[in-house]
Short mmCIF file of N, CA and C in Angstrom, two decimals:
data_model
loop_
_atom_site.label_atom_id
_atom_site.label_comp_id
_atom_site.label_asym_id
_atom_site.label_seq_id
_atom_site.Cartn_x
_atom_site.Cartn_y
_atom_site.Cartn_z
N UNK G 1 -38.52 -18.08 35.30
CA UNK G 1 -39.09 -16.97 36.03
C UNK G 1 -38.50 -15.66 35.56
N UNK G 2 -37.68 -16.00 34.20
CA UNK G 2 -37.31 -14.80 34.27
C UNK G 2 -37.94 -13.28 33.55
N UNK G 3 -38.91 -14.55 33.17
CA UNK G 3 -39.95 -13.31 32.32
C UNK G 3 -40.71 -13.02 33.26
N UNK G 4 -41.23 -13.22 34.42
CA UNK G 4 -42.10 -12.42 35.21
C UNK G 4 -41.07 -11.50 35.85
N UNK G 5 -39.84 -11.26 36.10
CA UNK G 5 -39.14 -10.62 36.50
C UNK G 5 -39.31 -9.24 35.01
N UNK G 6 -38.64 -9.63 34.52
CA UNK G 6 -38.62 -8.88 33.13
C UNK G 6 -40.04 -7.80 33.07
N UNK G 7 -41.07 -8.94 33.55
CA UNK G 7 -42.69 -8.18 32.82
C UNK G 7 -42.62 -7.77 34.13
N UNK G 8 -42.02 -7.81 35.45
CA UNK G 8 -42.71 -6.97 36.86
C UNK G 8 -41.66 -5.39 36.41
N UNK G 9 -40.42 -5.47 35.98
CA UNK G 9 -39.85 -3.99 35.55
C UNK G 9 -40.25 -3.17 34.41
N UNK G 10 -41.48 -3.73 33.33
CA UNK G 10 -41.80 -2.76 32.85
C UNK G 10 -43.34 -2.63 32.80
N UNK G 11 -43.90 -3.36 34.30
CA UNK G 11 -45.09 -3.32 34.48
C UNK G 11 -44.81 -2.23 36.09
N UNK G 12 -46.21 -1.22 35.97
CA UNK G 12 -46.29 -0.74 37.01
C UNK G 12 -47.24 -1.36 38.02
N UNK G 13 -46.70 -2.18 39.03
CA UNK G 13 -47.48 -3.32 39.57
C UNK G 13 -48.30 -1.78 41.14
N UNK G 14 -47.52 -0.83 41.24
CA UNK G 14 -48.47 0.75 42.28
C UNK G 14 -48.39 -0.55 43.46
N UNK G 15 -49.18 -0.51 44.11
CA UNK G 15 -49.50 -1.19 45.81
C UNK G 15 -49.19 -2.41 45.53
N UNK G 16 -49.48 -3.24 44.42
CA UNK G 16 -49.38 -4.37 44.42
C UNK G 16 -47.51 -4.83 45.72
N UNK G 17 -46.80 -3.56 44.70
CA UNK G 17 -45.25 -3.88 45.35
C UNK G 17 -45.55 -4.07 47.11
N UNK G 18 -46.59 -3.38 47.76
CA UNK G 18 -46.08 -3.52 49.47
C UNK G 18 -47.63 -4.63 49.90
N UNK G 19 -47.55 -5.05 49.05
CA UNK G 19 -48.89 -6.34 49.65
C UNK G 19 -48.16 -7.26 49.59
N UNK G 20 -47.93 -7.87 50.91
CA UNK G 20 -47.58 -9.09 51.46
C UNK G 20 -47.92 -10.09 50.69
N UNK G 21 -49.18 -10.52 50.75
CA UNK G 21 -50.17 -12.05 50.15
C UNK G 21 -49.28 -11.79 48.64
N UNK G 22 -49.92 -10.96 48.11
CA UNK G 22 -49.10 -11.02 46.56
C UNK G 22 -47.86 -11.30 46.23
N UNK G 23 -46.99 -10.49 47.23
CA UNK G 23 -45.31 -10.86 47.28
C UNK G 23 -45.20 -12.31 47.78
N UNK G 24 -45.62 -12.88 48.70
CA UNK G 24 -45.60 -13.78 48.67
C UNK G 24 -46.29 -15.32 47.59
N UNK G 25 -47.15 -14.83 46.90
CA UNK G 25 -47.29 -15.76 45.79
C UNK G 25 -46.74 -16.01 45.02
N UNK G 26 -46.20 -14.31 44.43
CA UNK G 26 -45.00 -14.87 43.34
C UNK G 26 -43.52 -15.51 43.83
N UNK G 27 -43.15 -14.92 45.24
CA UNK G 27 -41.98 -15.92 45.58
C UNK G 27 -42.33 -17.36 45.78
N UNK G 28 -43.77 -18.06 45.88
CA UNK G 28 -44.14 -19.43 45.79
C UNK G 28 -43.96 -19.42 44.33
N UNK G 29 -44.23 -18.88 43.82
CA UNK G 29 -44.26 -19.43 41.99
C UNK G 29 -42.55 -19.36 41.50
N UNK G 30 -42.10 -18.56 42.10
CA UNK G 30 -40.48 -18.60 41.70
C UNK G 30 -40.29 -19.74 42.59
N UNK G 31 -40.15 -20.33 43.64
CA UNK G 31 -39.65 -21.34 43.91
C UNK G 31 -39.99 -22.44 43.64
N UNK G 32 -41.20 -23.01 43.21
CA UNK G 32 -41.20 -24.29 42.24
C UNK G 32 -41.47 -24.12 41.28
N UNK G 33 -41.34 -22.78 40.55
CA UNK G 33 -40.85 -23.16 38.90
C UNK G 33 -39.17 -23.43 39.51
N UNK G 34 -38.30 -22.63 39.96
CA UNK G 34 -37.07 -23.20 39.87
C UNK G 34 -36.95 -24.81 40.95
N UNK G 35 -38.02 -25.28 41.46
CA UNK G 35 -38.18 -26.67 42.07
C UNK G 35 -37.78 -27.35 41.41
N UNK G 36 -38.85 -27.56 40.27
CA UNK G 36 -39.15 -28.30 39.38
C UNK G 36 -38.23 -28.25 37.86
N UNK G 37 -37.81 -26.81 37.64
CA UNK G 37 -36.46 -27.41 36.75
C UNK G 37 -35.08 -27.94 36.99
N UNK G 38 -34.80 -28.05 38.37
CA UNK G 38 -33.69 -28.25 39.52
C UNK G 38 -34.13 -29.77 39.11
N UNK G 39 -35.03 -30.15 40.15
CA UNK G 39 -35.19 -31.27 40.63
C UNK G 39 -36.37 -32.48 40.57
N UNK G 40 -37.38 -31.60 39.85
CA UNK G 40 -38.62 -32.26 39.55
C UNK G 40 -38.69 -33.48 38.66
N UNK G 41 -37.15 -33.52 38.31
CA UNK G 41 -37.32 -34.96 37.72
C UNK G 41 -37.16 -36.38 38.57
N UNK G 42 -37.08 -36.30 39.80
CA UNK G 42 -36.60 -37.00 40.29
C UNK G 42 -37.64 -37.52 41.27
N UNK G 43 -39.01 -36.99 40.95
CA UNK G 43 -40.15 -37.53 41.44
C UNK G 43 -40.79 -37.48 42.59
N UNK G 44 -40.43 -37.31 43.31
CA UNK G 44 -40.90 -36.68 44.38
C UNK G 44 -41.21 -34.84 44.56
N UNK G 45 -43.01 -34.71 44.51
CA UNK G 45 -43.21 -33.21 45.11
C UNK G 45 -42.83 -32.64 46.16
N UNK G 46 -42.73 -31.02 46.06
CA UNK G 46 -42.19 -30.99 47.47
C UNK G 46 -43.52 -30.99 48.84
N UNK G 47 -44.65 -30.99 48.13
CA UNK G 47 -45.44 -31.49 49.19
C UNK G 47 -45.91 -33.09 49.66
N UNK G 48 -45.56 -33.75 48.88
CA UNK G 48 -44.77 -35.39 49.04
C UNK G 48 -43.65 -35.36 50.02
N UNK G 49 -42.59 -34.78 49.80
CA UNK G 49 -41.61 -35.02 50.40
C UNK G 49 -41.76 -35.01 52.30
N UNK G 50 -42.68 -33.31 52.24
CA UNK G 50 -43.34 -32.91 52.83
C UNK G 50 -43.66 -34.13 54.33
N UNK G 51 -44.54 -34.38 54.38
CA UNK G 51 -45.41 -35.34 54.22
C UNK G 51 -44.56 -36.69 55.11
N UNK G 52 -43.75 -37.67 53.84
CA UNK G 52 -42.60 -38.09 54.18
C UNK G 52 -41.79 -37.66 55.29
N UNK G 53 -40.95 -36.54 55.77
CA UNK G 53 -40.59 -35.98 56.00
C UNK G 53 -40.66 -36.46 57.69
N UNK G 54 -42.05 -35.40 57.74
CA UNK G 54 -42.49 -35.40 58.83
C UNK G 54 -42.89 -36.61 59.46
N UNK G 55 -43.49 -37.54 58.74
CA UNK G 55 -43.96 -39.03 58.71
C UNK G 55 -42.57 -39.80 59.99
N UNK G 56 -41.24 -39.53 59.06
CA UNK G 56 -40.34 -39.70 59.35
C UNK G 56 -39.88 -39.49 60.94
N UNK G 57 -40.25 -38.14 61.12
CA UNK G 57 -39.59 -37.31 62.38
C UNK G 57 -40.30 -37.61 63.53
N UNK G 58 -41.84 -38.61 63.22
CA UNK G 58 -42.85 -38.60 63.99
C UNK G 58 -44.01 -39.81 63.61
N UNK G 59 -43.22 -41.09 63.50
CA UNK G 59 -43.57 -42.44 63.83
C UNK G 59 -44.78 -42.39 64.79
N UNK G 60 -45.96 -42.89 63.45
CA UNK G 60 -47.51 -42.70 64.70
C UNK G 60 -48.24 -41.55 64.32
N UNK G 61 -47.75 -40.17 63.67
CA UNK G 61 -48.76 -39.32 64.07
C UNK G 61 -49.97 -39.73 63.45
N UNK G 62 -50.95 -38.43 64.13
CA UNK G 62 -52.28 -38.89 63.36
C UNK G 62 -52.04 -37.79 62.21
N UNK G 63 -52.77 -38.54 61.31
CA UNK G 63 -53.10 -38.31 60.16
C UNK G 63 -53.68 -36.26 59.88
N UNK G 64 -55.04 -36.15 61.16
CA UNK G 64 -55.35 -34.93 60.99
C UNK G 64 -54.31 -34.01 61.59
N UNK G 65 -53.29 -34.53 62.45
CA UNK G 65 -52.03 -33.98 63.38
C UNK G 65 -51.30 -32.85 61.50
N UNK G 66 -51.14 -34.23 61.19
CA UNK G 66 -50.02 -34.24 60.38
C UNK G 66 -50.61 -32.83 59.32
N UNK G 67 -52.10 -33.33 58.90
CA UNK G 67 -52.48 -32.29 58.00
C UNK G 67 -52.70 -30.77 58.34
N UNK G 68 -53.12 -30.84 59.75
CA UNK G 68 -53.14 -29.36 60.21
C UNK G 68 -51.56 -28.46 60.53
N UNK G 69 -50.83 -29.54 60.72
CA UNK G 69 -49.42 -28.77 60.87
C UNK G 69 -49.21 -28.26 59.46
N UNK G 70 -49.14 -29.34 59.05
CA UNK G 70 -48.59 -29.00 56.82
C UNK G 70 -49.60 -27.73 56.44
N UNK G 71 -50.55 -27.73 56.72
CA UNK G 71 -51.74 -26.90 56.19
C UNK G 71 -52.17 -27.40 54.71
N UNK G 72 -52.52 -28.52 55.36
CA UNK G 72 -52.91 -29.17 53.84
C UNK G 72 -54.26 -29.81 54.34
N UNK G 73 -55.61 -29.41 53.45
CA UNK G 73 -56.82 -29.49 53.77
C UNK G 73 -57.18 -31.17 53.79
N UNK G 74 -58.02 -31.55 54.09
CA UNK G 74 -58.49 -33.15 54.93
C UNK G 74 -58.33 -33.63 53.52
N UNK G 75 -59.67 -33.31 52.37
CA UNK G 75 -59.69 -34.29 51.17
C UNK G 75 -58.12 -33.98 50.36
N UNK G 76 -57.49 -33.24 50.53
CA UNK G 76 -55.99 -33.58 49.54
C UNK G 76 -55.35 -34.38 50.82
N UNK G 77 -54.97 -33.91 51.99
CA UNK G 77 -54.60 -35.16 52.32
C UNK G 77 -54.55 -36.87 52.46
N UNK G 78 -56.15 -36.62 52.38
CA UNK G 78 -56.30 -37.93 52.51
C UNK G 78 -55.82 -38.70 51.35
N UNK G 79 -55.94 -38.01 49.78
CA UNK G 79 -55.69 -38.11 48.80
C UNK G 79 -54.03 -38.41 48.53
N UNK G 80 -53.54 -37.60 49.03
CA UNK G 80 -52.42 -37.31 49.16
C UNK G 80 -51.58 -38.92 50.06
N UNK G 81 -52.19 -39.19 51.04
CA UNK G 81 -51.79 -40.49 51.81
C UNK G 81 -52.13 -41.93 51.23
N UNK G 82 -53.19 -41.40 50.35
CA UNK G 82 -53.76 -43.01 49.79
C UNK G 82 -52.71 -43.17 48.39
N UNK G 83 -52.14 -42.23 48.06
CA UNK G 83 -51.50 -42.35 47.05
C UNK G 83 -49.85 -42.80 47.66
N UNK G 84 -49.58 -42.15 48.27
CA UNK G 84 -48.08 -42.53 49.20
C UNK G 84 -48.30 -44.05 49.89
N UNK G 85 -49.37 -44.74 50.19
CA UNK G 85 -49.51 -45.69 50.72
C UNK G 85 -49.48 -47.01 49.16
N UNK G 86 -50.03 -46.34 48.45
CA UNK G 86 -50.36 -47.37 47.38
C UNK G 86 -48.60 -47.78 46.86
N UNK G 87 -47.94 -46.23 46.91
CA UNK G 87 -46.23 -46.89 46.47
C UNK G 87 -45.72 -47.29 47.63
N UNK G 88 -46.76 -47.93 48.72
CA UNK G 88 -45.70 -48.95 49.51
C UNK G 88 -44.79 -48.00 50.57
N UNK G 89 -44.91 -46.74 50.67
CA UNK G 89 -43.99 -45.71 51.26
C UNK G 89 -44.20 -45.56 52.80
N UNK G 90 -45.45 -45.73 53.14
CA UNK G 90 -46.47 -45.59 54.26
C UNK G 90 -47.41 -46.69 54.55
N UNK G 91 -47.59 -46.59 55.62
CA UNK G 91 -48.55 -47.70 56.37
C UNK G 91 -49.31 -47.17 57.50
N UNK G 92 -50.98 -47.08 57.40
CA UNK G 92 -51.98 -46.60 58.24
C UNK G 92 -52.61 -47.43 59.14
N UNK G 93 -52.51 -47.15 60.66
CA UNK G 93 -52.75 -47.75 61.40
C UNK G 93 -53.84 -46.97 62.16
N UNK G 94 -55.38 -47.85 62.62
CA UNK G 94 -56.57 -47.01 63.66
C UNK G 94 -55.91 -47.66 64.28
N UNK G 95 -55.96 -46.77 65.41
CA UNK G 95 -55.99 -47.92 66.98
C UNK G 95 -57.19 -47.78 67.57
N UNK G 96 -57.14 -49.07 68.75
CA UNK G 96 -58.22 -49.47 69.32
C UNK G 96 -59.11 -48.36 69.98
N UNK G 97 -58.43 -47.71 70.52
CA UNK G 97 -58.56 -46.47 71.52
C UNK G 97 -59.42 -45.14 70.67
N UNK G 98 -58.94 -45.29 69.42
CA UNK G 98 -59.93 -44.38 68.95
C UNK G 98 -60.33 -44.88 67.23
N UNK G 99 -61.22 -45.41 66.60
CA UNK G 99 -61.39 -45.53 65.72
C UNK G 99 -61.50 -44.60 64.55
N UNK G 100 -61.44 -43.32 64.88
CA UNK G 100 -61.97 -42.39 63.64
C UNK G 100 -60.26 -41.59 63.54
N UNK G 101 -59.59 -42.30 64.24
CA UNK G 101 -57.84 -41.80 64.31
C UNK G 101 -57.88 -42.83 63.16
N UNK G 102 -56.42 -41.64 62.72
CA UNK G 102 -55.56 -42.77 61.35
C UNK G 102 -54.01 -42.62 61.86
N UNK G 103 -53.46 -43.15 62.25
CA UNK G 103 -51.77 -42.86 62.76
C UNK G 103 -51.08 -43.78 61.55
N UNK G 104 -50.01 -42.68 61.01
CA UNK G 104 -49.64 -42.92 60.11
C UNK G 104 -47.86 -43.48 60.66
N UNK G 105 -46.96 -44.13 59.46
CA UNK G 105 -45.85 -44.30 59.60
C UNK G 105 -45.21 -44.75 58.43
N UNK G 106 -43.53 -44.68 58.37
CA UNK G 106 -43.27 -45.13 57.07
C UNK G 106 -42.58 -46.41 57.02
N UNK G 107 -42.88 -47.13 55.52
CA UNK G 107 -42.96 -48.45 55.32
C UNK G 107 -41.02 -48.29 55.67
N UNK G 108 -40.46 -49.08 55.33
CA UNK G 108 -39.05 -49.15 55.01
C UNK G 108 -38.46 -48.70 53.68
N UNK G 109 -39.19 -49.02 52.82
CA UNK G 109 -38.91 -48.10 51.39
C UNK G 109 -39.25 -46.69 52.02
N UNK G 110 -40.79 -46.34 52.87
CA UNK G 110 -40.56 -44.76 52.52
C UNK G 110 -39.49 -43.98 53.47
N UNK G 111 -38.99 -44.63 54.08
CA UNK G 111 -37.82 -44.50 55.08
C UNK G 111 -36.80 -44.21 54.36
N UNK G 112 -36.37 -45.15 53.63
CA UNK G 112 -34.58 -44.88 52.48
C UNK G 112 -35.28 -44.05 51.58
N UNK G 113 -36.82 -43.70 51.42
CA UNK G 113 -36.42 -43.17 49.76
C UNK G 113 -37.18 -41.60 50.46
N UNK G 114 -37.27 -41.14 51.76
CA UNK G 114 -37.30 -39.60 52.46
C UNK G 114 -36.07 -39.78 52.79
N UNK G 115 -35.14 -40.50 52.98
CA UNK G 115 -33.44 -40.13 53.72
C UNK G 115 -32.91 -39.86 52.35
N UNK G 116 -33.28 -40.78 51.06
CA UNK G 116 -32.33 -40.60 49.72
C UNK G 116 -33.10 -38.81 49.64
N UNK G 117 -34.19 -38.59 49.88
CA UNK G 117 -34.66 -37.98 49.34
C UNK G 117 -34.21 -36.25 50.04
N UNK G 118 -34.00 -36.58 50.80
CA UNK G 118 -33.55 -35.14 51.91
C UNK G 118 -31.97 -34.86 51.44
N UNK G 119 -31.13 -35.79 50.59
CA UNK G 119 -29.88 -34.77 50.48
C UNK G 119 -30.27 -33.87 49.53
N UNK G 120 -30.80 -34.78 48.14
CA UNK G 120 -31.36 -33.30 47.15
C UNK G 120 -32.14 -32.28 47.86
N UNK G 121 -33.37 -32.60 48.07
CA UNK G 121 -34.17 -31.64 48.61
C UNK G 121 -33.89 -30.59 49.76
N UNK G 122 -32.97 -30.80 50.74
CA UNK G 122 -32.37 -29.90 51.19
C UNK G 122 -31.03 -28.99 50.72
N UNK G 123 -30.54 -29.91 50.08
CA UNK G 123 -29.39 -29.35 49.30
C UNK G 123 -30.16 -28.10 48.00
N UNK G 124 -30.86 -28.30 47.26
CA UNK G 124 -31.44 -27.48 46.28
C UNK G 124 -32.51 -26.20 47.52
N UNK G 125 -33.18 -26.95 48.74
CA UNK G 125 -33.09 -26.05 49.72
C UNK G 125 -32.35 -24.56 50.33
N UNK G 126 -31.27 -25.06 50.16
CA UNK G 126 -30.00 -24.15 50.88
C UNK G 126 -29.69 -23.56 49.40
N UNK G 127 -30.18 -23.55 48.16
CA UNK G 127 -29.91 -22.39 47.20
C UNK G 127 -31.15 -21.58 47.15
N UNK G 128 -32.40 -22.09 47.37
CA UNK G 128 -33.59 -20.98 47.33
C UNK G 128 -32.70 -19.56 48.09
N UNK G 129 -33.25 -18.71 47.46
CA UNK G 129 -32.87 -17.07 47.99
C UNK G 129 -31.37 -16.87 48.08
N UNK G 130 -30.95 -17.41 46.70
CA UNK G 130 -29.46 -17.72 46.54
C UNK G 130 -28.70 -15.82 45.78
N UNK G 131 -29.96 -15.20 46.35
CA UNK G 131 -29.30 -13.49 45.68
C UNK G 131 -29.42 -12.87 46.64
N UNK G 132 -29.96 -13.64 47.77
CA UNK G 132 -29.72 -12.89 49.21
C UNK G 132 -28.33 -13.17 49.56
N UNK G 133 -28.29 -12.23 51.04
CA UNK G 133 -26.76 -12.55 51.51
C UNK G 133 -27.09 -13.76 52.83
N UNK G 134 -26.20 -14.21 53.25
CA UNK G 134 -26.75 -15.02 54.42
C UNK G 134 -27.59 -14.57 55.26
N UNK G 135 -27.33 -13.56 55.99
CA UNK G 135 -27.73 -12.43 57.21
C UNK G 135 -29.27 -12.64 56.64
N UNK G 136 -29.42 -12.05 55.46
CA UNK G 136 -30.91 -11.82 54.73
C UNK G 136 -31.36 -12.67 53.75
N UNK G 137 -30.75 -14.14 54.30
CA UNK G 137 -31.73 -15.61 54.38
C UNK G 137 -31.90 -15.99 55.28
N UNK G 138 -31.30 -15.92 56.47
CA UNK G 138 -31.67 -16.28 57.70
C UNK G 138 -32.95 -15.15 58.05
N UNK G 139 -32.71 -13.83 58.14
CA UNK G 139 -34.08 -12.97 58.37
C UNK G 139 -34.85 -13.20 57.73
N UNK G 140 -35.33 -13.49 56.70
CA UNK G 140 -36.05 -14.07 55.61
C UNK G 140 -36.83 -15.09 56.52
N UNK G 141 -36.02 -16.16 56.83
CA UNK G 141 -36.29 -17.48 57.72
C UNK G 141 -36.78 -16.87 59.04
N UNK G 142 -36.69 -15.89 59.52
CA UNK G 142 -37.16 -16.01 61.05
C UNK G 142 -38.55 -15.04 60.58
N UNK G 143 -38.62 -14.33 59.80
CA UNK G 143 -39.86 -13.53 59.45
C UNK G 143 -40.70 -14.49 58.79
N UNK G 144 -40.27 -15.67 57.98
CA UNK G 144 -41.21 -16.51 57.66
C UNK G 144 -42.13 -17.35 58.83
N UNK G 145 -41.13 -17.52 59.68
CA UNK G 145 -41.59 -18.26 60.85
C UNK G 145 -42.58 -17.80 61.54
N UNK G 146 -42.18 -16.72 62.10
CA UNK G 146 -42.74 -15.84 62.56
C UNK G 146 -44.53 -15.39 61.80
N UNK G 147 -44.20 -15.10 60.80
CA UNK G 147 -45.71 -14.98 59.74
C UNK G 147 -46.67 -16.07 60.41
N UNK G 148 -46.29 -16.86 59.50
CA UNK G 148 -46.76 -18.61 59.92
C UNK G 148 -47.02 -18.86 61.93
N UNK G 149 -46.20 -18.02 62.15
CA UNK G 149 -46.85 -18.93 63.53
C UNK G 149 -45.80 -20.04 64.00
N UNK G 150 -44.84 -20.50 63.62
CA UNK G 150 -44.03 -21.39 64.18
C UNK G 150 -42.65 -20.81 64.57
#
């Protein structure tokens, strides 16, 4: 990333600098390009992990629960679950009560391999915005929240 840094100081980006949406894309593009040279070898996306994660924290949810929280649209999710299910990670259950429900949960592999998977991923976590000071990663964190709605 360090050439978009480089090309944003001798580019005159004018308004672009106080537009939100924009500032915020390129800090998505700085954080999984540095994702993915950190840690992307180790196979798991961070919208996989994602996913996992939550799976984890919340034994049962439904499926559209899960996708509207993540903000991840119906056909990648679904996509997204049939593929996590095929490595055995997850297991989809309708119940009786409602047939067009999918309540999801994780297998026992995807159990040890979101717990193996949360020391990296939070650990490489807690360096994102590693040129801030604490004070202004935590504000960072409550203005993100805040944006978003949670």
């Amino acid at each position: 990333m360090d050439t978009l840094v480089r090309t944003c100081e001798k580019v005159d980006l004018e308004r672009l600098n106080t537009a939100p949406g924009f500032l915020l894309r390129l800090a998505q593009l700085r954080v999984y390009e540095q994702f993915f040279s950190e840690v992307g070898e180790r196979g798991l996306k961070p919208g996989e992990f994602s996913v996992l994660w939550v799976i984890r924290n919340n034994p049962g949810i439904r499926q559209s629960i899960l996708g509207q929280s993540l903000m991840i649209k119906r056909a990648h999710m679904t996509k997204l679950i049939r593929a996590l299910e095929d490595q055995g990670l997850l297991s989809r259950h309708i119940p009786d009560e409602d047939r067009r429900a999918v309540e999801l949960t994780l297998t026992a592999k995807g159990d040890k391999e979101a717990e193996i998977a949360s020391d990296w991923f939070f650990a490489y976590e807690e360096g994102v915005g590693s040129m801030l000071s604490e004070a202004e990663r935590q504000q960072l964190l409550v203005l993100l929240r805040k944006f978003i709605g949670i």
